[in-house]
XYZ file of C-alpha atoms in Angstrom:
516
model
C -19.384 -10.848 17.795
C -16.650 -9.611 19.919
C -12.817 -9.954 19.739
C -12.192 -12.354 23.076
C -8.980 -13.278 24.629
C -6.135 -13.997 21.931
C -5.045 -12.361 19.229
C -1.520 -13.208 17.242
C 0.486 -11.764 14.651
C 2.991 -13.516 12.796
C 4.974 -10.419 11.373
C 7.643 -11.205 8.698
C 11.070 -9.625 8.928
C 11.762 -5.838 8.200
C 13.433 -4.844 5.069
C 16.969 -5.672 5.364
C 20.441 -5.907 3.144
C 19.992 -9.571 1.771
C 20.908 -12.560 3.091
C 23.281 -14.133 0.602
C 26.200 -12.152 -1.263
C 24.553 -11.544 -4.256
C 25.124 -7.616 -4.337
C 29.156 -6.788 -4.203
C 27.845 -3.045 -2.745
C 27.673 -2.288 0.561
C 24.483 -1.289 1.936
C 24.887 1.827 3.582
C 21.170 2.119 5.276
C 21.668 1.067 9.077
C 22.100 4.397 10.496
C 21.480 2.251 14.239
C 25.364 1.381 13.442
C 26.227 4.705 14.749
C 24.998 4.014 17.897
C 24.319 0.625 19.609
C 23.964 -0.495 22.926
C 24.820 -3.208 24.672
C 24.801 -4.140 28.692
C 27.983 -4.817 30.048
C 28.825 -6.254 34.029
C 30.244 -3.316 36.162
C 31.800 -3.029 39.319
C 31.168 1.013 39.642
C 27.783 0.594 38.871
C 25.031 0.652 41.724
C 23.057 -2.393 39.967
C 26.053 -3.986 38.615
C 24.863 -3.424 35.196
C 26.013 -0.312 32.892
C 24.942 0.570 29.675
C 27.461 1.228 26.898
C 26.498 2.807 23.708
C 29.420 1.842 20.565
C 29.815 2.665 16.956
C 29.775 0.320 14.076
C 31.904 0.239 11.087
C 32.013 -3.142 9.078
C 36.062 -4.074 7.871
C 36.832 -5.922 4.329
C 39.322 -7.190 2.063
C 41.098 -4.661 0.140
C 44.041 -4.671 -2.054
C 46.987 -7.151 -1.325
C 44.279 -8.507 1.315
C 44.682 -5.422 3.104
C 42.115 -4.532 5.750
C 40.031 -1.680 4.442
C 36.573 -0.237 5.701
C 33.432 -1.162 3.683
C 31.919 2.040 2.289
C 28.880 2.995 0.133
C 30.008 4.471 -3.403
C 29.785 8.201 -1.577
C 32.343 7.007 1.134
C 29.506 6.252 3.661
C 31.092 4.317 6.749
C 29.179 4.427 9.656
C 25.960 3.126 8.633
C 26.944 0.028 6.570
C 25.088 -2.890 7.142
C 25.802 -6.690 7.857
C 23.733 -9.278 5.391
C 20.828 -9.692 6.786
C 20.418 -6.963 9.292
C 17.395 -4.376 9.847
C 17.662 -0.843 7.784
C 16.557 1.595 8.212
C 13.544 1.483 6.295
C 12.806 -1.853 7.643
C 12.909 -0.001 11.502
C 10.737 2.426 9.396
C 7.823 -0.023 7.987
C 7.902 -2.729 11.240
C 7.217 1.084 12.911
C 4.455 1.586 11.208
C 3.119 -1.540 11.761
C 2.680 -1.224 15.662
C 0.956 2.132 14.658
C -1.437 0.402 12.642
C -1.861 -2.484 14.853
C -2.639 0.353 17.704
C -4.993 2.351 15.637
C -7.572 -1.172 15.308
C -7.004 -2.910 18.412
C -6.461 0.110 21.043
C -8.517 3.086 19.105
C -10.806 1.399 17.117
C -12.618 -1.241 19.125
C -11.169 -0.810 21.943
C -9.678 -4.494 23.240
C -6.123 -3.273 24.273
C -5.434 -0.799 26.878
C -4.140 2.783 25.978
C -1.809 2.669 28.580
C 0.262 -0.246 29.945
C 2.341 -0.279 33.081
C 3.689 -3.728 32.061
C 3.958 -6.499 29.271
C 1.885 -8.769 30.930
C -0.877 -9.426 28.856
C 1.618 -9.301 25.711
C 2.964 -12.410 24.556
C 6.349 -11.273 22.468
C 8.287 -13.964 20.371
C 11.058 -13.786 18.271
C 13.639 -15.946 16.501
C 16.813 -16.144 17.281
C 18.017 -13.836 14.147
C 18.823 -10.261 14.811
C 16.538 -8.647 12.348
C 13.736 -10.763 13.871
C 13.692 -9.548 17.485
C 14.785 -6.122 16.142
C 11.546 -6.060 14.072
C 9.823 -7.197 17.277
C 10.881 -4.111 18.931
C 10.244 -2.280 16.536
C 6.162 -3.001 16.321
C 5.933 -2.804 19.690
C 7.221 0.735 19.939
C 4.852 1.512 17.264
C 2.069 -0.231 19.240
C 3.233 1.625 22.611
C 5.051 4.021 22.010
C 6.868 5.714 24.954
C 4.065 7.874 25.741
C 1.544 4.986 26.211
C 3.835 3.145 28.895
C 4.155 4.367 32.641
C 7.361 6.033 33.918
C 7.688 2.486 36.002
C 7.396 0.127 33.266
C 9.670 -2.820 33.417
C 11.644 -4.481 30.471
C 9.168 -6.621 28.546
C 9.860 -10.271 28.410
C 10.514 -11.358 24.845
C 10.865 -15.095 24.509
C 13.442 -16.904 21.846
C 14.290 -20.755 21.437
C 17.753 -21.575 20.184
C 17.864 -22.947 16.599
C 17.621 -26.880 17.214
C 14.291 -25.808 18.731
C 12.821 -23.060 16.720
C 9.646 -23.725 15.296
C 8.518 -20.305 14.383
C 10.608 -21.127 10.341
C 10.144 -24.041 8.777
C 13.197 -25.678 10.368
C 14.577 -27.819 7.698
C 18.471 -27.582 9.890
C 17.281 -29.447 12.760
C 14.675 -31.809 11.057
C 16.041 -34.083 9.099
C 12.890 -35.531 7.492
C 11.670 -32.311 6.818
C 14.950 -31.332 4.719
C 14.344 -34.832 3.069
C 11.089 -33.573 1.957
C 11.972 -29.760 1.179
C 15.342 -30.913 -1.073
C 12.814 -33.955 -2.972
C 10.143 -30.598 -3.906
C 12.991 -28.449 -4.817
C 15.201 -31.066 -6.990
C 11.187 -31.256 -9.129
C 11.142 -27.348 -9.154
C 14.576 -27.525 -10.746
C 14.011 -30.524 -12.994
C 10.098 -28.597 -14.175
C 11.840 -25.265 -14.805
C 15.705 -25.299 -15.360
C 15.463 -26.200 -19.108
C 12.164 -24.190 -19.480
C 11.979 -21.376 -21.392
C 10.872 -19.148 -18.900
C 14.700 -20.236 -17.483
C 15.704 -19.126 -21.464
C 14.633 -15.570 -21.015
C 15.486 -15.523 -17.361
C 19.484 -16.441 -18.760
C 19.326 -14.106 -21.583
C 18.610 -10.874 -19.673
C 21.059 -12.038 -16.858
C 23.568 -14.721 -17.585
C 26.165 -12.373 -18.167
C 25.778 -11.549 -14.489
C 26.604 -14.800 -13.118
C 29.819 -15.587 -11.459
C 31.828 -17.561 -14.353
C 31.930 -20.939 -11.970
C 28.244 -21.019 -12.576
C 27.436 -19.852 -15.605
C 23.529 -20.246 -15.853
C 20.386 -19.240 -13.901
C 18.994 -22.241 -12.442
C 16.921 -22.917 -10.134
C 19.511 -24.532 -7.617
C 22.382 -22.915 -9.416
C 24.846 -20.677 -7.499
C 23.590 -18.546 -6.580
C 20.075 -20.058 -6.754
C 17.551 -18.553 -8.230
C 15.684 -17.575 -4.503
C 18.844 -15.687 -3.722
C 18.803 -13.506 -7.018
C 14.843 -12.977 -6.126
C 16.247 -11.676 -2.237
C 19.018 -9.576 -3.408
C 16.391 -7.706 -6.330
C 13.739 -7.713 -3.391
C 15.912 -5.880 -1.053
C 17.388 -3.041 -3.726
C 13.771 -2.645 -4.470
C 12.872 -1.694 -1.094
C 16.137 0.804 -0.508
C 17.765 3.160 -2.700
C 19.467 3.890 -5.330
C 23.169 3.408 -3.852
C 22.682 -0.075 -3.914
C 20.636 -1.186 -7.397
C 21.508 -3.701 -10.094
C 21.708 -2.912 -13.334
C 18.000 -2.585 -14.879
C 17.617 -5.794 -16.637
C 17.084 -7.359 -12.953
C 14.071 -5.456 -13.111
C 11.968 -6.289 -15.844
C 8.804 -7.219 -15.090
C 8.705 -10.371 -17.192
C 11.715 -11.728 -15.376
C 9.934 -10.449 -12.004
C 7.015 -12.700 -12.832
C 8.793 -15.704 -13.881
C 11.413 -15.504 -10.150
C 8.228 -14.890 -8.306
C 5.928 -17.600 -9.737
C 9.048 -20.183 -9.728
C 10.461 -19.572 -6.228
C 7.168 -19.577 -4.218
C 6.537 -23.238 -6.255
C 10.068 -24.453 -5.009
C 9.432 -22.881 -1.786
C 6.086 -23.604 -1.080
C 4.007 -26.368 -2.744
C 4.901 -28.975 -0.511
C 2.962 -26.935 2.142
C -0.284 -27.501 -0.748
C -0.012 -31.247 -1.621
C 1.618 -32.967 1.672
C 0.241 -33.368 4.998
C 3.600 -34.303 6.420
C 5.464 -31.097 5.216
C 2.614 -29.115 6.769
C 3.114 -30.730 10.070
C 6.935 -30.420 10.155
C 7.214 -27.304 8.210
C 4.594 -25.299 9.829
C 2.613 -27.710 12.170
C 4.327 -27.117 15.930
C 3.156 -23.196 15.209
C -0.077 -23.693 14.626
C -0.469 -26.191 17.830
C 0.925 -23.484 19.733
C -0.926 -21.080 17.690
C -4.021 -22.718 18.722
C -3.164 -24.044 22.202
C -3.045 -20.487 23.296
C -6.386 -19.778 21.587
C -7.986 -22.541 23.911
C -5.727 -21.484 26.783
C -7.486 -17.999 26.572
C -11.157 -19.144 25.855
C -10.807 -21.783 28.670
C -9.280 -18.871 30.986
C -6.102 -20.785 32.118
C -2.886 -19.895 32.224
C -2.034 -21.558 28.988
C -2.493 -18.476 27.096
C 1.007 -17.986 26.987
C 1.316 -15.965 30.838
C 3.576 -18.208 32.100
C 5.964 -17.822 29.576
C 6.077 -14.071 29.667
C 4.666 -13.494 33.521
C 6.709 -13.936 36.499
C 9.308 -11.936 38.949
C 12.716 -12.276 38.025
C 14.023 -15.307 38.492
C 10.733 -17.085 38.186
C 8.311 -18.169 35.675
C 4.975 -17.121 35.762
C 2.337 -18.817 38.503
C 0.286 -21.128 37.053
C -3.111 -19.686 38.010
C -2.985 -16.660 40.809
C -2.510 -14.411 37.655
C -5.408 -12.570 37.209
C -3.523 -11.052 33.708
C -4.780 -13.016 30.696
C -2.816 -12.639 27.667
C -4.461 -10.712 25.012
C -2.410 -10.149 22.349
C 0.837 -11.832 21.045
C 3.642 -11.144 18.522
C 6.135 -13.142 16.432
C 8.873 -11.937 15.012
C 8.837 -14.773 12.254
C 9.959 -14.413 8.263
C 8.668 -14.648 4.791
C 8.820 -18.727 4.625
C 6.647 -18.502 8.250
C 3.870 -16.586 6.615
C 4.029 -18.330 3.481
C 3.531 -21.718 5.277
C 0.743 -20.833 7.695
C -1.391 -19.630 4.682
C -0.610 -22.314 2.341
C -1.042 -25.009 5.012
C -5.043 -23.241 5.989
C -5.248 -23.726 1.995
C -5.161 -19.692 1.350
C -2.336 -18.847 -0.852
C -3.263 -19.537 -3.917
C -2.368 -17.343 -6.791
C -0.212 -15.097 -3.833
C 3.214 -13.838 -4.631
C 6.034 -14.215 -2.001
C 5.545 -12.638 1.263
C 6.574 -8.846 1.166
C 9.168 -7.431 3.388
C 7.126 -6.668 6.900
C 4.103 -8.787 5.465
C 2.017 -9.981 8.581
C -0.590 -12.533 9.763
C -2.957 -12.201 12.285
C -4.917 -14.672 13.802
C -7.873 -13.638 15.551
C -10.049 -14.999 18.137
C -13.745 -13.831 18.773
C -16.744 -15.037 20.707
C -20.367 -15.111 19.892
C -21.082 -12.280 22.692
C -25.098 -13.822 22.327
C -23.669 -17.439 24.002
C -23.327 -18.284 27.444
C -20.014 -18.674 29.184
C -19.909 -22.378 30.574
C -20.071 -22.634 34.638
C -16.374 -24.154 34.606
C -15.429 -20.714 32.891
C -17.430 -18.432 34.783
C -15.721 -19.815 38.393
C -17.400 -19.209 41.777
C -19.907 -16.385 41.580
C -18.813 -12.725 42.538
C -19.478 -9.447 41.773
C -17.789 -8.592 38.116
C -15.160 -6.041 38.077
C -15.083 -3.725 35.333
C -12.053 -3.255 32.882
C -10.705 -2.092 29.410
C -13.269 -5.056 27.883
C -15.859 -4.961 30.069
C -16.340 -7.122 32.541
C -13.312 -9.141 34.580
C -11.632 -12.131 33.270
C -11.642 -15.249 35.407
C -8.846 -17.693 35.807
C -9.563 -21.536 35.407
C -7.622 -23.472 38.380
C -6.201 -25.694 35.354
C -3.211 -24.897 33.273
C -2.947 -26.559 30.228
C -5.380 -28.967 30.713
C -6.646 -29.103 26.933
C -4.696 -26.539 25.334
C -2.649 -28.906 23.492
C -5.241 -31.619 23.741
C -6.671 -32.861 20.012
C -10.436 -32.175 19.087
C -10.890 -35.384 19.117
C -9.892 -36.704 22.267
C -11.711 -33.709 23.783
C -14.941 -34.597 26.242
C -18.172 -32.883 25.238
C -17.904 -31.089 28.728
C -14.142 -29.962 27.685
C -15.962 -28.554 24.060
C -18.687 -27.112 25.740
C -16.089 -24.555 26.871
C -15.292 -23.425 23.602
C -18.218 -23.380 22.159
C -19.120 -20.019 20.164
C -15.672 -18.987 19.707
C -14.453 -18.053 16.123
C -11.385 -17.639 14.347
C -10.577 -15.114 11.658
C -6.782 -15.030 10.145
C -5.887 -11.547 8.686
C -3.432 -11.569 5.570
C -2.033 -8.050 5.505
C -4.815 -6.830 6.620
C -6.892 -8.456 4.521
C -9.243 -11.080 5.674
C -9.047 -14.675 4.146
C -11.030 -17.971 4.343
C -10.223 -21.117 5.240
C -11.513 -23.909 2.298
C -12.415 -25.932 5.476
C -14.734 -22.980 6.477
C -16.886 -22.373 3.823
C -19.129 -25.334 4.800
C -22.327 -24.315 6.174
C -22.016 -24.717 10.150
C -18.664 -24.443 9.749
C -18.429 -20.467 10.072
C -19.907 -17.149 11.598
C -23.661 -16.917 9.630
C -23.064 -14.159 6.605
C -19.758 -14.234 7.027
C -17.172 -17.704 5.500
C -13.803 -15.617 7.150
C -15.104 -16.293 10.788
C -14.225 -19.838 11.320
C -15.772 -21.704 13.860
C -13.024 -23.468 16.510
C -14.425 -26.211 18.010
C -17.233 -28.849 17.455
C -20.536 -28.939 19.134
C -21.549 -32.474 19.010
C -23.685 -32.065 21.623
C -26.074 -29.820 20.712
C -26.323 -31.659 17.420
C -27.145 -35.354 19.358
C -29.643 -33.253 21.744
C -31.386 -32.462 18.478
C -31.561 -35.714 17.370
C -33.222 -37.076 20.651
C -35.960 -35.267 20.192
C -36.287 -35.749 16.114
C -34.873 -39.278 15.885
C -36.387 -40.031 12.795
C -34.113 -37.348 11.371
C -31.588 -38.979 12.062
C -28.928 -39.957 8.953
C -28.636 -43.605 8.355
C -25.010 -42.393 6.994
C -23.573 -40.996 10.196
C -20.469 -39.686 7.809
C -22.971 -37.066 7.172
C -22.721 -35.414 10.387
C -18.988 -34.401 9.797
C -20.430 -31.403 7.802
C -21.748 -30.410 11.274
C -18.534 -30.228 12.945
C -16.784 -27.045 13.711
C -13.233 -26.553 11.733
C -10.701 -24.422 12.915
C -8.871 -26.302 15.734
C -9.999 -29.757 13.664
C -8.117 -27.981 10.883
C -4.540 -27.378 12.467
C -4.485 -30.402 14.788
C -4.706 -32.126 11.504
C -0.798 -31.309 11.329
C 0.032 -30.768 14.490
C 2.705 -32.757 15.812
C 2.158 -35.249 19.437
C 6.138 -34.425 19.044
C 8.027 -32.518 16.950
C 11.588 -33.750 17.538
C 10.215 -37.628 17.226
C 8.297 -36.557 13.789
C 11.530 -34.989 12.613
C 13.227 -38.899 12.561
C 9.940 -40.539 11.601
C 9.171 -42.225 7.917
C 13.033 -41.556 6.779
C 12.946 -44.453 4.543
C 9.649 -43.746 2.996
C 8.798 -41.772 -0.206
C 9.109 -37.855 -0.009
C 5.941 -37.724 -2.085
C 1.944 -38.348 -1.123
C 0.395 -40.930 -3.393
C -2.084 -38.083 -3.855
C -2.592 -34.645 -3.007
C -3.256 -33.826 0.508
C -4.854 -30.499 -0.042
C -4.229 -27.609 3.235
C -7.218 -25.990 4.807
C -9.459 -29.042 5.569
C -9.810 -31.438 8.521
């Protein structure tokens, strides 16, 4: 087994000052404040493009509404922070990161180069949020550093969406089904818990904290309860400038935010099909469509996204620069949603600051290319994975094409390719994998992709009397992964996002994630 063509991480956001004004300190941990670039248009300038580098300082109410400089309680004002934006021990983790990330995939076993001259075969993504693409930036420094990137290497190509299109959050702003569905699971969270008496001991440790127009801890009080859980997350991960007082961190209370929050948050992701696919759905096609993209050796890995002169997208085939390895800068609810919606979050806590999925694709180095892959026959050229990688002179041609629409001869193409996702690190199984034929022999966290129908009906031509009078049977024989996430993919987002308005926001029954 071999790692083969695509491999993506979903990284959450870097520590950062939180998102909601929860804290009345100011954070004084984004030392990049002091210095900050930006490009501006100039007329002196050969290229007509100048650099300029400019300080920060953040400006707030004071006395009699005067304007006064925010400052940390030891008169700190150049590194204070907006809500929401990178620290520096978020630059510090995401950092680390990219050096981990380079240790496995360039040291270790080898499948990215040492050196790069250029971002082509990286596929970078990022939100449109600042802390996002700056935690983007951040891994890939750490993953090629400055000293693993020729003296002539041009500006990597990092791709963003605006909001109304983003798909890399669950996008409940520009869906309007989807917020349908995510205020319905939150209005039960707060109905199940905000008369509990886990909400008792939550109140009597912290009441007295709450502004006086709310009075209570509640679930969807103001501030909610997932806002208290940010702003005690982010003091946890910086210092001491900017901590509440201690009765935010008892562990009891810890527990009972935690286990609460990632219910509101996230069970709609475990019991409804139709929150997976407009919560998390259009991620994983794309997830996936690059996956088959890369094993099929088109160009709809991604390259013509991120390929390309200026001015111009990437060619559709003439590339011979297959993406190998691409990065999202995503956040906690992304991660969250991809592992509940594969089924594999159960019993997790909410996503830790810099928390990361990958999702890894590997072939069966023991099976045969197919002859549509291997293109004309020529002498193979060696490089940093052996042997060359040919181009397909289709483009999207099945990427985004549903396992079961596929033609055997389209399958046949994928055949012995595997999936593993990567949790932190950690490796993690897919319920919908642990069926036997369903997943790498020895080993339930290397999921099979596609099906292989056709082997299994050559089989039965020659044994026809083992054939099942129940053909229903068979379905244990089909291969998961791709069955798995074009379960919830979307044939269109934006048209799914108007879809069923009038219908109810909850499934009969369960629809359990992970399975086909």
């Amino acid at each position: 087994m071999a790692p083969d063509g695509s491999t993506q991480s979903d990284v959450r956001e870097a520590p950062s000052g939180p998102v909601g004004a929860v804290s009345e300190r100011d954070w004084p941990y984004c030392s990049a404040a002091k210095n900050l670039p930006s490009i501006l248009m100039s007329k002196s300038h050969p290229l007509g493009w100048d650099d300029l580098r400019w300080r920060q300082r953040m400006e707030t109410f004071g006395e009699d509404d005067r304007p006064v400089l925010a400052s940390s309680i030891s008169g700190e004002v150049d590194n204070i922070c907006q809500l929401g934006q990178i620290t520096d021990r978020g630059r510090e983790t995401t950092l680390a990161l990219g050096e981990r990330l380079r240790r496995l995939y360039v040291d270790q076993i080898g499948f990215m180069p040492k050196i790069i001259s250029n971002a082509d075969t990286l596929y970078l993504r990022a939100t449109p949020l600042s802390r996002a693409i700056d935690s983007v930036q951040q891994v890939f420094v750490g993953m090629y550093p400055a000293t693993a990137r020729t003296a002539s290497f041009p500006p990597p190509t990092i791709v963003k969406r605006e909001f109304v299109d983003e798909i890399l959050f669950p996008n409940e702003g520009n869906c309007q089904r989807f917020r349908q569905l995510c205020r319905a699971f939150a209005q039960r969270a707060a109905d199940r818990w905000n008369n509990s008496g886990d909400m008792e001991y939550m109140n009597s440790l912290l009441s007295k904290w709450m502004p006086t127009s709310s009075g209570r801890i509640a679930v969807d009080s103001r501030p909610r309860l997932s806002g208290i859980m940010d702003t005690v997350n982010s003091t946890l991960a910086h210092g001491p400038q900017t901590r509440l007082p201690s009765a935010f961190y008892d562990p009891k209370a810890q527990e009972i935010i935690d286990r609460i929050v990632v219910e509101e948050w996230f069970s709609g992701y475990k019991e409804s099909a139709e929150y997976r696919k407009l919560g998390i759905g259009a991620l994983l096609g794309d997830v996936v469509s690059r996956m088959v993209g890369s094993a099929e050796r088109g160009s709809g890995d991604g390259r013509l996204e991120v390929q390309g002169v200026e001015g111009e997208p990437g060619k559709e085939s003439d590339s011979e620069t297959a993406i190998r390895f691409a990065l999202n800068g995503c956040h906690d609810t992304t991660v969250a949603a991809i592992l509940c919606s594969l089924g594999a979050f159960e019993g997790e806590k909410w996503p830790p600051y810099t928390s990361h999925v990958a999702l890894e694709l590997f072939r069966d180095s023991s099976a045969p290319l197919a002859p549509e892959v291997l293109g004309p026959r020529r002498a193979p050229r060696q490089s940093f994975f052996g042997t060359e990688r040919k181009t397909s002179k289709t483009s999207h041609s099945m990427t985004r094409k549903p396992l079961n629409e596929m033609k055997e001869e389209e399958k046949e193409k994928l055949k012995g390719y595997y999936v593993r996702v990567r949790y932190n690190d950690r490796p993690i199984v897919v319920p919908g994998c642990r069926l036997s034929g369903k997943h790498w022999d020895g080993d339930e966290s290397f999921c099979t992709l596609v099906s292989i129908w056709r082997s299994i009906i050559h089989f039965f031509v020659y044994r026809w009397d083992l054939f099942p009078k129940d053909i229903s049977v068979l379905k244990g024989y089909q291969e998961a992964f791709k069955a798995i996430a074009d379960k919830i993919t979307p044939r269109s987002w934006t048209q799914a996002c108007v879809e069923n308005l009038d219908k109810p926001a909850f499934p009969a029954e369960a629809e359990p994630g992970g399975f086909e």
